[in-house]
Amino acid sequence: MRPDARLFRLLLRLYPAHFRDEYGAEMTEFFLHRLDRARARRARPALAVAHLWARTVVDVVRTAAAEHGSALRQDRPTTEDTPMSSFLQDLRYAARRLELPFAFVSRGYFEAMGIDRLAGRTFEAYDRPDSPPVIVVNETAARMFFGGDALGGRIRSQGAEGAWREVVGVVSDVTVNGLQEAPTPMIYYSAEQAGIGTFTLVARTAGDPATILGALRSAFREVRPSLPVTRLLTLDAHLGQSLAGLRAAVAFMGAFSLLALMLASLGVYAVVSFTVGRRTQELGIRVALGAPRARIVGMIVGESLIVVVLGFAVGFGLSVLATRGLAAMLFGVGALDEVTFAGAAALLLLAAGTAAFLPARRAAGANPVEVLRSQ
Amino acid sequence: MPQPSLTPAAFHILLALGDRDLHGLGIADRVEETTRGAVDLGPGTLYRSLKEMVQRGLIRETQPPEPDADPRRRYYAITPLGRRSVAAEAARLERLVQVARERKLLPERA
């Protein structure tokens, strides 16, 4: 490969993988063509080449940033991956056209993937190519197209003049193209009934799945040595691939948030202990007048905590607003996660409490005469 | 139906595809030619615009005009929506040119 091409390929790494895969080759060809043209200039070709590189770097950096931004915004980043097809729904007197993603799955697929059966049945051994054609739909499809009661509903593929297929079961929704997507309607065909030749095998294991992979591979080889097994990996690894980019970004955000929380705690500590420290003289007078020490410490800590609690209430309101934008990127944790919020609040309260308690105890415990003299 | 707004790059790409189907490099060459070098689309801007314009239905991928074309190159054609959009944008620019003439900012010309 030409060194220019290699350098340009390096630059292309700035784009999200799906964009690079789709347009990388054409963009490289485009750039090399422009480069050749700049070199062929009669007047100062070196300057033209440098100029082209500079413009291209700016162009790539700018558009790569924009492309990353739009990938994060889209609900479904890799829609292209799931096949969509047109179906007709039997409405007894008419037919309605639907655009739906679909998948061929075998018996036991839903059980292995932990997808719950909500109504009817899933595929069985008696779903053969010569038995009545059946399909399973997910919850969202049942709700969107059958008013919730999908069993007995009929659908057929629009293109081929196939037979009507009856809905025999409803299963729970799953995200297909990455965890960020909203639930989409989905149709499942029986792979056995349709006679599909190439497929992904999903296996549920009792122990650590990684240790089973080798055994699975040799089992395949034993059954039929010529059977090609192209990719063998755990579901965690598979999910990790779709999440790697996001995970890195979130790890960064998490690190900065922790830092921010630590700074906030230090700040609260400093402010509270400074405020209490300034009241040392007042505390000395109270002690001299006979106030019990425990009550003084309690009063100071209580007063400081009221301020911190007020601050937390304001901060909570603001974070509710701020986390709205975050909700799209969270799975398994709501944007308003109780543990997270309570943890942050507890840490700040602890910082404020300690900050109030230590100087208050020192002031209350000191000899009032010395305290008053020192001021 | 409201016309979607066009970026300058999208407008030039639609102009280039007005009367023929072209691939990415062909589009950039034609834009450069019609604007006498004033608009030089970089590779990122060009292919990102093409991707978005396909998604918005302004252009679509099409068969190469000659069968022996390089198979790696994707050709694009303007869609009816793309035609309406570029026409609306051109009409808007024409009105602005008209205003410039009326206010003696441009020499009168037929």
XYZ file of C-alpha atoms in Angstrom:
485
model
C 0.000 0.000 0.000
C 1.205 3.516 -0.680
C 2.395 5.382 2.413
C -0.133 8.141 1.649
C -2.920 5.603 1.641
C -1.686 4.133 4.894
C -1.615 7.558 6.520
C -5.089 8.340 5.249
C -6.412 4.993 6.531
C -5.039 5.952 9.935
C -6.999 9.175 9.749
C -10.139 7.237 8.835
C -9.928 5.448 12.164
C -11.459 8.567 13.672
C -14.833 7.606 12.198
C -17.215 5.151 13.842
C -16.594 1.629 12.520
C -19.872 1.384 10.594
C -19.110 4.560 8.657
C -15.527 3.473 7.934
C -16.645 0.064 6.708
C -19.186 1.616 4.419
C -17.250 4.520 2.917
C -13.578 3.988 3.861
C -12.500 2.414 0.568
C -14.189 5.054 -1.580
C -12.871 7.870 0.574
C -9.330 6.526 0.253
C -9.662 6.323 -3.500
C -11.077 9.838 -3.531
C -8.207 11.200 -1.475
C -5.480 9.450 -3.500
C -7.020 10.842 -6.664
C -6.896 14.370 -5.250
C -3.332 13.765 -4.090
C -2.212 12.676 -7.571
C -3.809 15.756 -9.023
C -2.015 18.021 -6.526
C 1.323 16.331 -7.362
C 0.744 16.846 -11.069
C 0.441 20.615 -10.613
C 3.080 22.556 -12.459
C 3.342 25.373 -9.915
C 4.718 24.302 -6.543
C 3.251 20.800 -6.212
C 4.692 20.289 -2.695
C 2.710 23.251 -1.423
C -0.453 21.942 -3.072
C 0.043 18.544 -1.410
C 0.578 20.094 2.021
C -2.476 22.264 1.496
C -4.565 19.227 0.538
C -3.434 17.280 3.612
C -4.262 20.173 5.913
C -7.732 20.655 4.417
C -8.417 16.924 4.521
C -7.391 16.522 8.157
C -9.711 19.359 9.176
C -12.506 17.914 7.045
C -12.137 14.415 8.499
C -11.885 15.539 12.117
C -14.949 17.756 11.782
C -17.141 15.202 10.039
C -15.956 12.328 12.258
C -17.036 14.282 15.336
C -20.410 14.984 13.731
C -20.817 11.332 12.760
C -20.081 10.146 16.307
C -22.618 12.648 17.594
C -25.368 11.479 15.288
C -24.633 7.824 16.061
C -25.219 8.535 19.737
C -28.432 10.377 19.024
C -30.029 7.718 16.866
C -32.202 5.307 18.757
C -31.014 2.412 16.672
C -27.401 2.812 15.599
C -27.184 -0.230 13.371
C -30.622 -0.638 11.838
C -29.050 -2.044 8.682
C -28.125 -5.210 10.535
C -31.626 -6.585 11.025
C -33.384 -7.696 7.871
C -36.683 -5.908 7.332
C -39.405 -7.230 5.152
C -42.911 -6.379 4.044
C -45.716 -8.481 5.402
C -49.448 -8.510 4.900
C -51.726 -8.818 7.886
C -55.056 -10.581 7.408
C -57.804 -8.263 8.647
C -60.564 -10.687 7.516
C -61.992 -8.339 4.872
C -58.803 -6.560 3.915
C -55.073 -6.880 4.268
C -52.706 -4.389 5.791
C -49.080 -3.946 4.809
C -46.485 -4.018 7.607
C -42.755 -3.346 7.568
C -41.177 -5.559 10.185
C -37.826 -6.949 11.170
C -37.868 -10.738 11.290
C -35.652 -13.607 12.357
C -35.550 -17.351 11.846
C -35.153 -19.149 15.141
C -35.282 -22.770 16.162
C -36.947 -24.701 18.925
C -35.495 -23.826 22.318
C -34.179 -20.449 21.142
C -36.399 -18.404 23.425
C -35.562 -20.589 26.400
C -31.804 -20.414 25.728
C -31.899 -16.633 25.326
C -34.050 -16.133 28.386
C -36.861 -14.543 26.348
C -40.118 -15.045 28.242
C -43.159 -16.650 26.660
C -46.086 -14.360 27.423
C -48.938 -16.117 25.633
C -49.560 -19.207 23.500
C -46.599 -21.430 22.709
C -43.159 -21.214 21.105
C -41.909 -23.504 18.326
C -42.278 -27.254 18.815
C -40.958 -30.415 17.217
C -44.189 -30.793 15.238
C -43.622 -27.490 13.412
C -42.350 -29.147 10.240
C -42.169 -27.874 6.657
C -45.384 -29.792 5.908
C -47.317 -28.691 9.018
C -49.430 -25.501 9.173
C -47.096 -22.476 8.981
C -46.760 -20.644 12.287
C -45.024 -17.549 13.643
C -44.270 -16.049 17.019
C -44.401 -12.278 17.528
C -43.009 -10.129 20.281
C -44.941 -8.048 22.753
C -44.589 -4.794 20.836
C -45.810 -6.368 17.589
C -48.763 -7.912 19.421
C -49.669 -4.543 20.857
C -49.103 -2.493 17.691
C -50.795 -4.733 15.167
C -53.174 -7.013 17.043
C -54.409 -4.778 19.837
C -52.621 -6.920 22.404
C -54.341 -10.192 21.481
C -52.191 -11.630 18.724
C -52.957 -15.352 19.046
C -54.769 -16.588 15.953
C -53.836 -13.478 13.960
C -52.528 -14.155 10.457
C -49.601 -12.703 8.537
C -47.913 -13.587 5.319
C -44.900 -12.363 3.482
C -45.852 -9.829 0.845
C -43.379 -10.667 -1.871
C -43.887 -14.376 -2.403
C -47.408 -15.716 -2.637
C -46.842 -17.712 0.523
C -49.490 -19.201 2.767
C -50.916 -17.284 5.686
C -48.996 -17.957 8.866
C -50.796 -18.072 12.158
C -49.509 -16.387 15.298
C -49.198 -19.140 17.899
C -47.207 -17.353 20.570
C -46.170 -14.004 22.008
C -42.753 -13.483 23.635
C -41.201 -10.582 25.504
C -39.335 -7.810 23.673
C -35.580 -7.877 23.237
C -33.240 -5.284 21.856
C -31.728 -6.514 18.638
C -29.292 -3.870 17.509
C -27.641 -2.739 20.673
C -29.042 -1.899 24.045
C -29.956 1.674 23.274
C -32.857 0.970 20.990
C -36.493 1.371 21.882
C -38.525 -1.850 21.703
C -39.448 -2.616 18.112
C -41.981 -5.053 16.721
C -40.471 -8.346 15.642
C -41.608 -11.531 13.926
C -40.034 -14.941 14.510
C -40.212 -17.705 11.931
C -39.462 -21.312 12.754
C -36.070 -22.148 11.243
C -36.980 -25.844 11.153
C -40.207 -25.161 9.321
C -38.527 -22.851 6.818
C -35.478 -25.110 6.393
C -32.771 -22.519 7.015
C -29.225 -23.771 6.413
C -26.912 -21.207 7.977
C -27.510 -20.161 11.512
C -26.111 -18.971 14.800
C -26.326 -21.517 17.561
C -27.119 -20.174 21.010
C -26.205 -22.379 23.959
C -27.009 -21.767 27.612
C -24.384 -23.165 29.976
C -24.377 -23.985 33.660
C -20.803 -22.896 34.387
C -18.453 -20.303 32.930
C -19.374 -20.192 29.223
C -15.805 -19.424 28.132
C -14.630 -22.878 29.241
C -17.352 -24.585 27.171
C -16.350 -22.974 23.840
C -13.524 -25.418 23.133
C -15.681 -28.409 24.036
C -18.441 -27.118 21.722
C -16.034 -26.769 18.835
C -14.700 -30.298 19.195
C -18.257 -31.617 19.553
C -19.126 -30.049 16.195
C -16.032 -31.606 14.661
C -17.023 -35.014 15.961
C -20.542 -34.804 14.577
C -19.401 -33.626 11.179
C -15.768 -32.667 10.489
C -16.729 -30.650 7.409
C -19.149 -28.400 9.323
C -17.746 -24.870 9.153
C -17.957 -23.002 12.465
C -17.085 -19.397 11.739
C -17.441 -17.517 15.014
C -17.627 -18.902 18.504
C -17.933 -16.481 21.380
C -19.755 -15.857 24.630
C -22.763 -13.580 24.732
C -20.846 -11.264 27.040
C -18.092 -10.924 24.449
C -20.698 -10.392 21.740
C -22.418 -7.654 23.745
C -19.019 -6.219 24.634
C -18.359 -5.651 20.932
C -21.484 -3.573 20.524
C -20.831 -1.691 23.740
C -17.059 -1.161 23.672
C -17.166 2.426 22.417
C -19.915 3.486 24.745
C -18.259 1.746 27.650
C -15.041 3.725 27.203
C -16.965 7.002 27.012
C -18.970 6.151 30.107
C -15.850 5.099 32.012
C -14.406 8.543 31.308
C -17.593 10.236 32.400
C -17.692 8.095 35.532
C -14.110 8.974 36.438
C -14.773 12.677 36.019
C -18.003 12.437 38.011
C -16.182 10.754 40.896
C -13.588 13.488 40.775
C -16.364 16.091 40.820
C -17.999 14.384 43.800
C -14.686 14.338 45.689
C -14.102 18.021 44.947
C -17.641 18.803 46.074
C -17.081 16.914 49.343
C -13.802 18.734 49.957
C -15.504 22.037 49.199
C -18.379 21.340 51.564
C -15.914 20.251 54.240
C -13.825 23.402 53.842
C -16.785 25.793 53.900
C -18.492 24.179 56.875
C -15.347 23.855 58.975
C -14.430 27.474 58.190
C -17.903 28.675 59.211
C -17.865 26.710 62.441
C -14.296 27.812 63.167
C -15.384 31.452 63.007
C -17.914 30.787 65.754
C -15.249 29.570 68.173
C -15.553 32.725 70.270
C -19.319 32.463 70.503
C -18.991 28.821 71.536
C -16.475 29.784 74.203
C -18.956 32.297 75.658
C -21.725 29.696 75.662
C -19.489 27.211 77.446
C -18.446 29.893 79.958
C -22.133 30.600 80.640
C -22.631 26.935 81.421
C -24.088 25.395 78.245
C -23.544 21.615 78.199
C -20.830 20.671 75.674
C -22.814 17.891 74.062
C -25.644 20.299 73.328
C -23.283 22.811 71.728
C -21.803 20.195 69.442
C -25.298 18.958 68.577
C -26.490 22.484 67.782
C -23.535 23.264 65.527
C -23.751 19.978 63.627
C -27.538 20.301 63.306
C -27.366 23.860 61.955
C -24.685 22.918 59.441
C -26.625 19.906 58.242
C -29.772 21.967 57.646
C -27.814 24.101 55.172
C -26.380 21.002 53.490
C -29.805 19.358 53.247
C -31.210 22.530 51.661
C -28.308 22.478 49.226
C -28.997 18.849 48.455
C -32.654 19.582 47.726
C -31.658 22.252 45.201
C -28.984 19.976 43.731
C -31.444 17.103 43.427
C -33.826 19.271 41.421
C -31.035 20.336 39.088
C -29.755 16.785 38.596
C -33.238 15.546 37.711
C -33.196 18.067 34.876
C -29.609 17.229 33.905
C -30.121 13.459 33.839
C -33.007 13.647 31.372
C -30.476 13.801 28.566
C -28.605 10.896 30.072
C -31.546 8.500 30.138
C -30.934 7.337 26.565
C -27.524 5.986 27.500
C -28.462 4.035 30.610
C -29.596 0.440 30.712
C -30.476 -1.477 33.849
C -30.133 1.733 35.837
C -32.798 4.415 35.694
C -31.571 7.969 35.164
C -32.843 8.608 38.708
C -31.144 5.679 40.383
C -31.947 5.728 44.117
C -28.689 4.108 45.214
C -26.584 6.559 43.224
C -28.435 9.593 44.504
C -28.567 8.365 48.095
C -24.859 7.490 47.960
C -23.874 10.941 46.709
C -26.096 12.617 49.301
C -24.732 10.430 52.105
C -21.136 11.244 51.155
C -21.819 14.994 51.155
C -23.723 14.768 54.456
C -20.861 12.818 55.977
C -18.355 15.428 54.794
C -20.475 18.263 56.194
C -21.155 16.420 59.445
C -17.481 15.712 60.038
C -16.576 19.260 59.088
C -19.022 20.656 61.639
C -18.345 18.100 64.364
C -14.562 18.329 64.610
C -14.194 22.139 65.118
C -17.332 22.244 67.246
C -15.954 19.597 69.591
C -12.607 21.323 69.715
C -14.228 24.676 70.567
C -16.618 23.152 73.079
C -13.867 21.124 74.711
C -11.392 23.968 75.082
C -10.980 26.036 78.185
C -13.385 28.985 77.698
C -10.976 31.470 79.239
C -8.244 30.575 76.757
C -10.658 30.647 73.876
C -11.809 34.133 74.772
C -8.291 35.373 75.352
C -7.009 34.084 72.055
C -9.579 36.035 70.002
C -45.117 19.190 3.000
C -42.317 21.397 4.335
C -39.088 21.047 2.431
C -36.193 19.871 4.591
C -33.429 22.452 4.819
C -30.357 21.835 2.689
C -26.754 22.277 3.754
C -24.551 24.031 1.174
C -22.841 20.682 0.467
C -26.191 18.939 -0.089
C -27.334 21.726 -2.405
C -24.201 21.415 -4.563
C -24.479 17.612 -4.633
C -28.107 17.826 -5.802
C -27.119 20.361 -8.485
C -24.380 17.996 -9.693
C -26.828 15.080 -9.906
C -29.456 17.194 -11.678
C -29.034 15.674 -15.129
C -26.855 12.612 -14.656
C -26.001 9.830 -12.185
C -22.500 10.106 -10.713
C -20.278 8.434 -8.139
C -18.644 10.263 -5.213
C -15.506 11.429 -6.993
C -17.544 12.400 -10.067
C -19.834 14.528 -7.919
C -16.887 16.335 -6.289
C -15.258 16.964 -9.680
C -18.472 18.353 -11.123
C -19.106 20.609 -8.106
C -15.585 21.949 -8.417
C -16.064 22.521 -12.132
C -19.431 24.315 -11.876
C -18.263 26.571 -9.038
C -14.888 27.165 -10.768
C -13.034 25.723 -7.779
C -14.811 27.851 -5.186
C -16.433 24.797 -3.567
C -14.021 21.959 -2.862
C -15.804 19.140 -1.032
C -13.525 17.175 1.290
C -13.921 13.393 1.482
C -15.564 13.481 4.931
C -18.071 16.165 4.012
C -18.874 14.476 0.712
C -19.497 10.931 1.930
C -21.196 11.979 5.134
C -23.540 14.200 3.104
C -24.225 11.348 0.688
C -25.080 9.029 3.579
C -27.460 11.535 5.162
C -29.060 12.447 1.852
C -29.769 8.763 1.107
C -31.341 8.466 4.568
C -33.478 11.543 3.972
C -34.529 10.284 0.561
C -32.988 13.179 -1.407
C -30.830 10.809 -3.460
C -30.641 7.059 -3.910
C -27.993 4.577 -4.909
C -28.293 3.430 -8.485
C -26.733 1.156 -11.093
C -23.569 2.453 -12.768
C -24.421 4.011 -16.163
C -21.889 1.876 -18.047
C -21.598 -1.822 -17.141
C -17.778 -1.880 -17.049
C -17.548 0.796 -14.343
C -15.417 0.112 -11.270
C -17.705 -2.032 -9.069
C -16.356 -0.463 -5.865
C -17.782 2.889 -6.853
C -21.365 3.560 -5.855
C -23.425 5.732 -8.142
C -26.113 8.070 -6.921
C -29.247 9.462 -8.567
C -31.493 12.339 -7.516
C -34.991 11.407 -6.274
C -38.232 13.386 -6.859
C -37.942 14.699 -3.289
C -34.357 15.770 -4.051
C -35.594 17.621 -7.153
C -38.270 19.471 -5.201
C -35.752 20.383 -2.485
C -33.108 21.715 -4.862
C -35.778 23.645 -6.798
C -37.072 25.251 -3.582
C -33.535 26.218 -2.559
C -32.734 27.622 -5.991
C -35.982 29.635 -5.965
C -35.058 31.023 -2.570
C -31.635 32.085 -3.884
C -33.283 33.609 -6.955
C -35.510 35.777 -4.766
C -32.430 36.948 -2.885
C -30.649 37.790 -6.148
C -33.773 39.719 -7.172
C -33.620 41.731 -3.941
C -29.925 42.433 -4.544
C -30.765 43.757 -8.030
C -33.591 45.965 -6.758
C -31.291 47.494 -4.189
C -28.652 48.184 -6.850
C -26.183 45.746 -5.352
C -25.895 43.778 -8.596
C -25.670 45.147 -12.116
C -28.951 44.739 -14.044
C -28.787 41.860 -16.459
C -31.363 39.988 -18.419
